[in-house]
Short mmCIF file of C-alpha atoms in Angstrom, two decimals:
data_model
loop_
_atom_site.label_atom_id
_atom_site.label_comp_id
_atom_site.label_asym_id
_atom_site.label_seq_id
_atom_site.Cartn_x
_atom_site.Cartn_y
_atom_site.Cartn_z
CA UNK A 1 277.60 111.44 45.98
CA UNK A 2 274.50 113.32 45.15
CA UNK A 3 274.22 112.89 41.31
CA UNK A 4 273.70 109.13 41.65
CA UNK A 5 271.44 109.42 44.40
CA UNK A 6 268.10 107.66 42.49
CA UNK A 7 265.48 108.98 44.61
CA UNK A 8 264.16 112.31 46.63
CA UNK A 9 264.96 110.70 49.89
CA UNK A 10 268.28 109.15 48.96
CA UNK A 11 269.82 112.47 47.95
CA UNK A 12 268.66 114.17 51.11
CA UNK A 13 270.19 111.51 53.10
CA UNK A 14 273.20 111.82 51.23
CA UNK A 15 273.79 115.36 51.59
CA UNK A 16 272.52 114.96 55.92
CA UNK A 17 275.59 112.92 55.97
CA UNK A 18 278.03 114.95 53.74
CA UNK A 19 277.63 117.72 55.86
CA UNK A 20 277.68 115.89 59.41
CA UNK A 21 281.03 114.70 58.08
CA UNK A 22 282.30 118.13 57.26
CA UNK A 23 280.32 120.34 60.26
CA UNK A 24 278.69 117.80 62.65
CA UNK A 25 275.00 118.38 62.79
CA UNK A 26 272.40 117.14 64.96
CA UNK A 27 269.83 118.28 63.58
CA UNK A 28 268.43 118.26 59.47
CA UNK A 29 265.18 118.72 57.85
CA UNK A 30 263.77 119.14 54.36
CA UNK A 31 260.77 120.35 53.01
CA UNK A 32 259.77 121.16 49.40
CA UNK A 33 256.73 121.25 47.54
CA UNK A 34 256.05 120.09 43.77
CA UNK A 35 253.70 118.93 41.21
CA UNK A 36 253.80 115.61 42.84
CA UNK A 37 252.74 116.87 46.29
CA UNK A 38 254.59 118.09 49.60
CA UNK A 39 257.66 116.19 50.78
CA UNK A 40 259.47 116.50 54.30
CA UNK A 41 261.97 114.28 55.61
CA UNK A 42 263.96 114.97 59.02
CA UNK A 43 267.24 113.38 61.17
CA UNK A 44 268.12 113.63 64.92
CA UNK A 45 271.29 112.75 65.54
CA UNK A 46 271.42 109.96 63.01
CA UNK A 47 268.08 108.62 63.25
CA UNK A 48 264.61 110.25 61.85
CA UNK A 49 263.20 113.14 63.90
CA UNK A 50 259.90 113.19 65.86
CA UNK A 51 257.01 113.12 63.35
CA UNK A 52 255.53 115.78 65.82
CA UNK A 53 259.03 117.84 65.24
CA UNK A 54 258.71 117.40 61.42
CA UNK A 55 255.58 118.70 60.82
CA UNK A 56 256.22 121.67 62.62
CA UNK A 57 259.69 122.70 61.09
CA UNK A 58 258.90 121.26 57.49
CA UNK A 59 255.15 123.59 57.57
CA UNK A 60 255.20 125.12 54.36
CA UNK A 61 252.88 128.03 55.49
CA UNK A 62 255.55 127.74 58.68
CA UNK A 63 257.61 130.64 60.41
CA UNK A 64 261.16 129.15 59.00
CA UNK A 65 259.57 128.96 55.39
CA UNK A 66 258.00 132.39 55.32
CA UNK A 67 261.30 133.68 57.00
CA UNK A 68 263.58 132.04 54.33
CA UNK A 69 261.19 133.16 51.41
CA UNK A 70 261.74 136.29 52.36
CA UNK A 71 264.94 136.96 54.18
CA UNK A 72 266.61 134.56 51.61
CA UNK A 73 268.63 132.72 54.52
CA UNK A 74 268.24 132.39 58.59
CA UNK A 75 271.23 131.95 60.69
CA UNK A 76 271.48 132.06 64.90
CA UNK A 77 274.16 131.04 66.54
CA UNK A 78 273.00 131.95 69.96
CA UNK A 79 269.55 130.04 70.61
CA UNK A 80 268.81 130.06 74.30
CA UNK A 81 266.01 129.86 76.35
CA UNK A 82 265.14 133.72 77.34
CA UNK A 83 266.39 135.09 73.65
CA UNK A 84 264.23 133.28 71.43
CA UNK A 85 262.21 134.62 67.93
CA UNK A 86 258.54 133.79 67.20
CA UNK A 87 259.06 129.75 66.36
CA UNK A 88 261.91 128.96 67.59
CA UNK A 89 260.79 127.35 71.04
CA UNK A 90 260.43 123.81 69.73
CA UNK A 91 264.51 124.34 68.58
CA UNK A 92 265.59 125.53 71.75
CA UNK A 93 263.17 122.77 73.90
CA UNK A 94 265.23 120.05 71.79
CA UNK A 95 268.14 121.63 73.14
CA UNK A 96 269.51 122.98 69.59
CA UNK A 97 271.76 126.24 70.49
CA UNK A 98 272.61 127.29 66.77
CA UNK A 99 270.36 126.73 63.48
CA UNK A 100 270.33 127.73 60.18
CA UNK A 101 268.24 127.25 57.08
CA UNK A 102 268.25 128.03 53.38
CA UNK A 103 265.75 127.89 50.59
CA UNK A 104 265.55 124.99 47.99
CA UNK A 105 264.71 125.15 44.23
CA UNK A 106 264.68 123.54 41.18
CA UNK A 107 262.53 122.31 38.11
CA UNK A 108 258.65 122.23 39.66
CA UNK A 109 259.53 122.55 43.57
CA UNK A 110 260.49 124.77 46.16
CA UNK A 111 261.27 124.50 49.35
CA UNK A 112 263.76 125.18 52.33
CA UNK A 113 266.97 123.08 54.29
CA UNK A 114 267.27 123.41 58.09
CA UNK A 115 270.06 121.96 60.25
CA UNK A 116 270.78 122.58 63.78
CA UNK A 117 273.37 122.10 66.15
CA UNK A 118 273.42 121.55 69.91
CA UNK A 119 276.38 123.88 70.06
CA UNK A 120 276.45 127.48 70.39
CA UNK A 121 278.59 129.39 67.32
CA UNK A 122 278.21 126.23 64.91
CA UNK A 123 277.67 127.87 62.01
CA UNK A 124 280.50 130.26 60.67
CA UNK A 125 281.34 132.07 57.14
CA UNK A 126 282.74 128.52 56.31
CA UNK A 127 279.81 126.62 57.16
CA UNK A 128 277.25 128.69 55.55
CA UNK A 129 278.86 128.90 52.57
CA UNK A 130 279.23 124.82 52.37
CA UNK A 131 275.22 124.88 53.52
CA UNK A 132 274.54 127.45 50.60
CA UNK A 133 276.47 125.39 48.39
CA UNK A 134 274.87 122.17 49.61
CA UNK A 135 271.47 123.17 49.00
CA UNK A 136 272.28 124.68 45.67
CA UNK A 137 273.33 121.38 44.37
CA UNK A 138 270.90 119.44 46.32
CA UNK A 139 268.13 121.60 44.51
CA UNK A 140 269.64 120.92 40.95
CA UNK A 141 270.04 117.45 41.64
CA UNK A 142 266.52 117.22 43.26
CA UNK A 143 265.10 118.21 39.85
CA UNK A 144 265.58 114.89 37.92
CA UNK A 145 264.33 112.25 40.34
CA UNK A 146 260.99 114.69 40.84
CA UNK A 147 260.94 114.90 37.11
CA UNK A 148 261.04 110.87 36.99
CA UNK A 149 258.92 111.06 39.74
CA UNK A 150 256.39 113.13 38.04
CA UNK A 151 256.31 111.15 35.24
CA UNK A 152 255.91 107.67 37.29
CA UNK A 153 253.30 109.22 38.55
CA UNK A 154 251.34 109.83 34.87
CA UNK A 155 252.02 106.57 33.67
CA UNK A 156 250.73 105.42 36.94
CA UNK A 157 247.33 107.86 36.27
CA UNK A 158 247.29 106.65 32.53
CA UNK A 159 247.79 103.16 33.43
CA UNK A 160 244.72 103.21 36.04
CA UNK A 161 242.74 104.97 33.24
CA UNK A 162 243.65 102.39 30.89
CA UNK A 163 242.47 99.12 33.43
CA UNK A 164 239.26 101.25 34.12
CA UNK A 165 238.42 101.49 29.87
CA UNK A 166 239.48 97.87 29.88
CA UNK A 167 237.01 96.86 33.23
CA UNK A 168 234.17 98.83 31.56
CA UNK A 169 235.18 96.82 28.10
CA UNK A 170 235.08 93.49 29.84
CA UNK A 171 231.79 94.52 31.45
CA UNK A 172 229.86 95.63 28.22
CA UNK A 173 230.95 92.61 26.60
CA UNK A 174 230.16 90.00 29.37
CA UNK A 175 226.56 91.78 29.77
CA UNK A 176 226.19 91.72 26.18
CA UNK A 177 227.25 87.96 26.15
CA UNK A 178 224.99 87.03 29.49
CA UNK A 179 221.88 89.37 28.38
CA UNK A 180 221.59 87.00 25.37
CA UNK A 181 221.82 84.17 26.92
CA UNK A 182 218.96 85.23 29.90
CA UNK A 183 216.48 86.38 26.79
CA UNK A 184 216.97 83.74 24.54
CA UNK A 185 215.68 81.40 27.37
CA UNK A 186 212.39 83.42 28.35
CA UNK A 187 211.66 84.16 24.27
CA UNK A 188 212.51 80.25 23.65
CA UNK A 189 209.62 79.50 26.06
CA UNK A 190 207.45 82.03 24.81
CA UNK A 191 207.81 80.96 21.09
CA UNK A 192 207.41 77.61 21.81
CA UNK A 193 203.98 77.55 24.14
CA UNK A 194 202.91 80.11 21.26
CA UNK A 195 203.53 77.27 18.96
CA UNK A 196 202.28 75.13 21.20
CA UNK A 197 198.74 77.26 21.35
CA UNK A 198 198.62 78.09 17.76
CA UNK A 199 198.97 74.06 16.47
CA UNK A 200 196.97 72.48 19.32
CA UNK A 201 194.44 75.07 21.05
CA UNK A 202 191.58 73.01 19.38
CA UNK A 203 192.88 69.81 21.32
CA UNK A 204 193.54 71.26 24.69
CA UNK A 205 191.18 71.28 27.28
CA UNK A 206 190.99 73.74 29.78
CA UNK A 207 193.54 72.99 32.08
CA UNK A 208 196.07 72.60 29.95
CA UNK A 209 195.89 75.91 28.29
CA UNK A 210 195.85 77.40 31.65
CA UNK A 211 198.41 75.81 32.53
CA UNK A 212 200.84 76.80 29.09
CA UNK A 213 199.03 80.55 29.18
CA UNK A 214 200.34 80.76 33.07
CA UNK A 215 204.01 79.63 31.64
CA UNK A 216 203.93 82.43 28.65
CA UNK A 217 203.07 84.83 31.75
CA UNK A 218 206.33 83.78 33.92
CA UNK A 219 208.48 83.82 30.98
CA UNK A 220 206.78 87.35 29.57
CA UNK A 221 207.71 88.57 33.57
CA UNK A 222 210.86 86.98 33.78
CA UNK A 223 212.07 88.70 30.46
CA UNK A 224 210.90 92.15 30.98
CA UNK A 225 212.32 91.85 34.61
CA UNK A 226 215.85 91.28 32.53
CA UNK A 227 215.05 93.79 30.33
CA UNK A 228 214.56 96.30 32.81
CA UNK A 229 217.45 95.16 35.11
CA UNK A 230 219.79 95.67 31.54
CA UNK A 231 218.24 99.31 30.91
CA UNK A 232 218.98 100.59 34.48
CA UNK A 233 222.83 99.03 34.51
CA UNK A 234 222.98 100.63 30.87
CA UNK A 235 221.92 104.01 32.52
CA UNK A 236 224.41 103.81 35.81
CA UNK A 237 227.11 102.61 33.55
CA UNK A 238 226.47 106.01 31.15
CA UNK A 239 225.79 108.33 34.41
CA UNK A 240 222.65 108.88 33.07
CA UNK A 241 220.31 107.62 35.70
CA UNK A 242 216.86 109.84 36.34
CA UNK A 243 215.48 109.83 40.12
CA UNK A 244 212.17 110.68 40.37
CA UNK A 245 210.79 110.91 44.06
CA UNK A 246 207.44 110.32 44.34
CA UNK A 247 204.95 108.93 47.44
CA UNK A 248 205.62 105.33 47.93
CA UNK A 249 202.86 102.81 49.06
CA UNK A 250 205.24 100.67 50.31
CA UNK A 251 202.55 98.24 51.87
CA UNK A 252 201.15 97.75 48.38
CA UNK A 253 204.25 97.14 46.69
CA UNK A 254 205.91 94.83 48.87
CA UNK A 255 202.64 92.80 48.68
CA UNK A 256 202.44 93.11 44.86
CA UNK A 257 206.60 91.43 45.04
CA UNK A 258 204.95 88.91 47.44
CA UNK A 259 202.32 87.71 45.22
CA UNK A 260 204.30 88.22 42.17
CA UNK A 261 206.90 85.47 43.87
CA UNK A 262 204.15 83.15 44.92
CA UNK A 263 202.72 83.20 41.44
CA UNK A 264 205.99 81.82 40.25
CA UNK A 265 205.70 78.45 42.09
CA UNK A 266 207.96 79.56 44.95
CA UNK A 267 207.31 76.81 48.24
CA UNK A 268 209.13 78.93 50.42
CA UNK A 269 207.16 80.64 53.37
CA UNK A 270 206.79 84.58 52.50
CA UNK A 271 206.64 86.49 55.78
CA UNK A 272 205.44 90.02 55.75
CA UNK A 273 206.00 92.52 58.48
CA UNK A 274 205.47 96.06 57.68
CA UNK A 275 205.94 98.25 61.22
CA UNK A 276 203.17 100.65 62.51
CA UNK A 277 204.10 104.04 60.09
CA UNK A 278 206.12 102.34 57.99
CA UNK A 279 203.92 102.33 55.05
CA UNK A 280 204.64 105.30 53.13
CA UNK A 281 207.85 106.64 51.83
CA UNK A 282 209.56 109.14 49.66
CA UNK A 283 211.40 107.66 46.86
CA UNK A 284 211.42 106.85 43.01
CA UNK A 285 209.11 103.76 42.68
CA UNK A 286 210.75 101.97 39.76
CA UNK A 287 213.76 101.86 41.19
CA UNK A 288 212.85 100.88 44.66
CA UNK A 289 210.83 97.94 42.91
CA UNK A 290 213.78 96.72 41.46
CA UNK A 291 216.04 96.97 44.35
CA UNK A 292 213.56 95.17 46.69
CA UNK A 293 212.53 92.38 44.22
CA UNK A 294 216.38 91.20 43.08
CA UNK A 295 216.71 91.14 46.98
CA UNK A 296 213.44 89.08 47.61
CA UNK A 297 214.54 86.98 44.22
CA UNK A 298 218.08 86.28 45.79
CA UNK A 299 216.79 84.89 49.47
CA UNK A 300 214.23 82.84 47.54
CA UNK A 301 216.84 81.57 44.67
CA UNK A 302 219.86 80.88 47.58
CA UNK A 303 217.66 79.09 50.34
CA UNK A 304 216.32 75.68 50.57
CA UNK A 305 213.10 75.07 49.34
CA UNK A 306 210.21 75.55 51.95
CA UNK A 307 212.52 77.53 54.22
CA UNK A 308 211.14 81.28 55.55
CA UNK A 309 211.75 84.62 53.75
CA UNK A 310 211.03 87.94 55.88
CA UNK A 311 210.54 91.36 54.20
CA UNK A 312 210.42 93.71 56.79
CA UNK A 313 210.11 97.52 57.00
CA UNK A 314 210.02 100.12 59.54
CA UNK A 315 211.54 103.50 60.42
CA UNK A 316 214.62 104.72 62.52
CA UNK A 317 215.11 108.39 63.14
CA UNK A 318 215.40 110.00 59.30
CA UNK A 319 216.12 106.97 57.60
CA UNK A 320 213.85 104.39 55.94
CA UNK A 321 214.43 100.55 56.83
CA UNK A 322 213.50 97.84 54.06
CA UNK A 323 215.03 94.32 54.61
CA UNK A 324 215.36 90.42 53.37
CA UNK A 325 216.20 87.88 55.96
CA UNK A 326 216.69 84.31 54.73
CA UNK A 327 217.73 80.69 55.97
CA UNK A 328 220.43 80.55 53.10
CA UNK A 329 223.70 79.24 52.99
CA UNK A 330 225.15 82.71 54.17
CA UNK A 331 228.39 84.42 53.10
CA UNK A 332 231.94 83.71 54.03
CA UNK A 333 233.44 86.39 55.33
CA UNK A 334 235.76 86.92 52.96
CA UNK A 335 233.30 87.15 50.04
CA UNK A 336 231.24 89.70 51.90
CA UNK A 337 232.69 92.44 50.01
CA UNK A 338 232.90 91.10 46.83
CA UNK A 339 229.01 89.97 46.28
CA UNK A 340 228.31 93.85 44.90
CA UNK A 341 230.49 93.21 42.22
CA UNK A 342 229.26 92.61 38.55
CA UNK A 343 228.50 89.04 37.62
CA UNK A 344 229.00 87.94 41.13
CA UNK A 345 226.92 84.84 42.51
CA UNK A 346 226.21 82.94 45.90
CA UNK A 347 228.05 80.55 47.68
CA UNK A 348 226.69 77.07 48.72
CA UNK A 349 224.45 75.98 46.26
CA UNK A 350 225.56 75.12 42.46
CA UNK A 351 226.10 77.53 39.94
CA UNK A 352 224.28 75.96 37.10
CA UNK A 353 220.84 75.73 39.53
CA UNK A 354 220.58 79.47 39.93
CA UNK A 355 219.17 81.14 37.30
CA UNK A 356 220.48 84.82 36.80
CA UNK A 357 223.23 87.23 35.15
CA UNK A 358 225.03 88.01 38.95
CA UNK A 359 223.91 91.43 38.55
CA UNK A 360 221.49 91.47 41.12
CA UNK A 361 222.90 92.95 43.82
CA UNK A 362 225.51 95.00 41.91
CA UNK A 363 222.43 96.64 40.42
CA UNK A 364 221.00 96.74 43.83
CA UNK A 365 223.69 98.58 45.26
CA UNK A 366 223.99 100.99 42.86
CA UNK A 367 220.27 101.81 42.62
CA UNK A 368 220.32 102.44 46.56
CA UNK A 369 223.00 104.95 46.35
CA UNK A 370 221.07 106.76 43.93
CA UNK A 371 218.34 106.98 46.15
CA UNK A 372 221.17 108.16 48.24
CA UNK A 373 221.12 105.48 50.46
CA UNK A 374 222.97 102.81 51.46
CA UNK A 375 222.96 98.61 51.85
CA UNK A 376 224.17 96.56 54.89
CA UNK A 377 224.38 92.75 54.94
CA UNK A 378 224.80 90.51 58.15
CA UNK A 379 225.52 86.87 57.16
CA UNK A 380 227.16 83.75 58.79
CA UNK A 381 228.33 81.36 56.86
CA UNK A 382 225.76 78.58 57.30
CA UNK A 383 223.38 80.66 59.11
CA UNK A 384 221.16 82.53 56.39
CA UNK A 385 222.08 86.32 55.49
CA UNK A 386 219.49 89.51 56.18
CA UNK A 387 220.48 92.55 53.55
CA UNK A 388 218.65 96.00 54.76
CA UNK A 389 218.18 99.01 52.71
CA UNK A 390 218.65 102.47 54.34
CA UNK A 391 216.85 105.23 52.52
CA UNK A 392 216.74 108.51 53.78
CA UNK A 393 214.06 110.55 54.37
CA UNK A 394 213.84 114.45 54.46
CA UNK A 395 212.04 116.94 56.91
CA UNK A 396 210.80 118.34 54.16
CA UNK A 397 210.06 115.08 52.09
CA UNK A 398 208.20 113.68 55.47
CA UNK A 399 205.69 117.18 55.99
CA UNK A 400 204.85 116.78 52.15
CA UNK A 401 203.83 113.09 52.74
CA UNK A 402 202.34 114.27 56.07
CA UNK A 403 204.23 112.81 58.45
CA UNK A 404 205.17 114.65 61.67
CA UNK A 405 208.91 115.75 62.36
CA UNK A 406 208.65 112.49 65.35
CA UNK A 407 207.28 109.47 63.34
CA UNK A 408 205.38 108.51 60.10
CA UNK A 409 201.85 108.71 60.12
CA UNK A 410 200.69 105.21 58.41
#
């Protein structure tokens, strides 16, 4: 019955109830260990044992496996309750009277069997020599589903490796595909207002080439913003990302983003509110420019025109709080986890209005855990969405800013 048993669990099953038919056990558990990890299976009286049971019997550093390693066998017939050995309380609390166990080997495991009786004088020559033969061919049969099983489990390892190469494939070639497409809009513009400038400037009049020279500037900012955004993912995706922590104004810079998005034509109403110490940080600049202006460039791009942006900061404890609260759409619940993806964009508006690669707040995310922080976002569907960036912030970071161990000194 044993050599067609398919499985690890199958052929232990099988030989539980081979010997219950021939001796009439109450009690079985095995435990081996392999290349593919510890296994331990376990019957009472037909049904599986305890978990609680299991684990103790089927330890591997246990007293029955160090016992069998090095006795080679363990057989009592005459388990009580005042005569016991180191270990075998649990037995004789379950009310088993006689036990016996024997080791288990084959090709990449080893391991032990135990079975146990509630009689007293169960196990005789003739049952341990069907036990020692039991486990004997249980081990040599064990061998070839653990060798499948081992095998399963590299295809399973090279398969996973293979869908990762393919993800990071599809990714290249979708950013190379999108990247194109978000320069060859800003360098369109650019060319043409050059054109524009180069044909005409004689027959403008003031206004008008303020006007075209304040375009060239958005498209200029709008392609080196892509630029940038591209170099960073380039470096995460390579694992070569520099950090370089530095003093942060963060007053100035979230007032430079401010302007910078009110420059652009933006109607919506920009609210500041920087907290009393909450101006300086520890961090790497670049990167904390980029994470806080796709977040500010998101709440503008995914809420109705004239509605109210927040940027907030402030500090709790050892960790730095920067956040974006808009009167967007929100998030469905069950896209919350996916908007960190790669090529990801909002709900409730249409696509083709919002202007972007979707790498925003993958690039976001990613940038905050190399600060070694981490992102939150609270959103109700039809209620707006607030995302807040925790950075923390070191003892020793916070005395070489000056800061005292109990707040930030602005």
């Amino acid at each position: 019955r044993l050599a067609v048993c398919p499985t690890v669990e199958e052929a232990c099953a099988a030989l539980y109830q081979e010997l219950g038919d021939h001796i009439g056990l109450d009690l079985a558990v095995f435990s081996f260990q392999g290349k593919t990890g510890t296994r331990k299976m376990g019957w009472w009286k037909g049904g599986p044992l305890e978990e609680e049971l299991l684990d103790d019997i089927a330890d591997g550093e246990g007293w029955i496996s160090l016992n069998v390693s090095s006795l080679g066998r363990l057989v009592r017939n005459n388990l009580n309750a005042f005569f016991q050995e180191p270990g075998e309380d649990r037995l004789a609390r379950k009310g088993i009277r006689s036990y016996a166990a024997f080791p288990l080997a084959g090709e990449g495991f080893k391991g032990f069997i135990l079975v146990g009786s509630e009689r007293n004088g169960a196990f005789g020559d003739r049952e341990v020599s069907l036990l020692e033969n039991g486990s004997r061919v249980l081990g040599e049969t064990l061998s070839n589903p653990l060798r499948v099983e081992g095998l399963q489990s590299r295809i399973r390892l090279l398969e996973d490796m293979y869908r990762r190469q393919e993800e990071k494939l599809r990714i290249k070639t979708d950013l190379i595909n999108l990247a194109s497409h978000e320069i060859r809009h800003p360098l369109t513009l650019i060319m043409g207002f050059s054109e524009v400038l180069r044909e005409y400037r004689d027959r403008l009049d003031a206004e008008e080439s303020r006007e075209i020279i304040e375009k060239l500037g958005k498209a200029a900012d709008r392609l080196r913003r892509s630029v940038v955004n591209m170099m960073e993912i380039s470096r995460l995706e390579s694992g070569k990302l520099p950090v370089d922590l530095e003093e942060v104004d963060v007053g100035q810079l979230l007032e430079g983003l401010v302007e910078e998005l009110r420059a652009r034509g933006t109607d919506h109403v920009l609210e500041l509110d920087i907290a009393e110490g909450a101006r300086r940080m520890l961090a790497d600049r670049d990167k904390l420019e980029i994470v806080l202006f796709n977040l500010m460039d998101n709440a503008v791009k995914y809420s109705p025109s004239g509605t109210r942006v927040e940027i907030f900061a402030r500090k709790e404890g050892r960790e730095f709080l920067l956040g974006v609260r808009d009167q967007g759409p929100g998030i469905s619940e069950e896209n919350l986890n996916l908007i960190f993806e790669p090529f990801r964009k909002g709900e409730g508006m249409e696509r083709g209005t919002i202007k972007g690669m979707g790498l925003g707040l993958y690039l976001v995310r990613r940038l905050v855990e190399a600060l070694g922080g981490r992102i939150e976002v609270h959103s109700e569907h039809g209620k707006g969405s607030t995302f807040v960036v925790r950075i923390p912030q070191s003892e020793e970071g916070m005395s070489g800013l000056g800061y005292s161990a109990g707040a930030l000194r602005a």
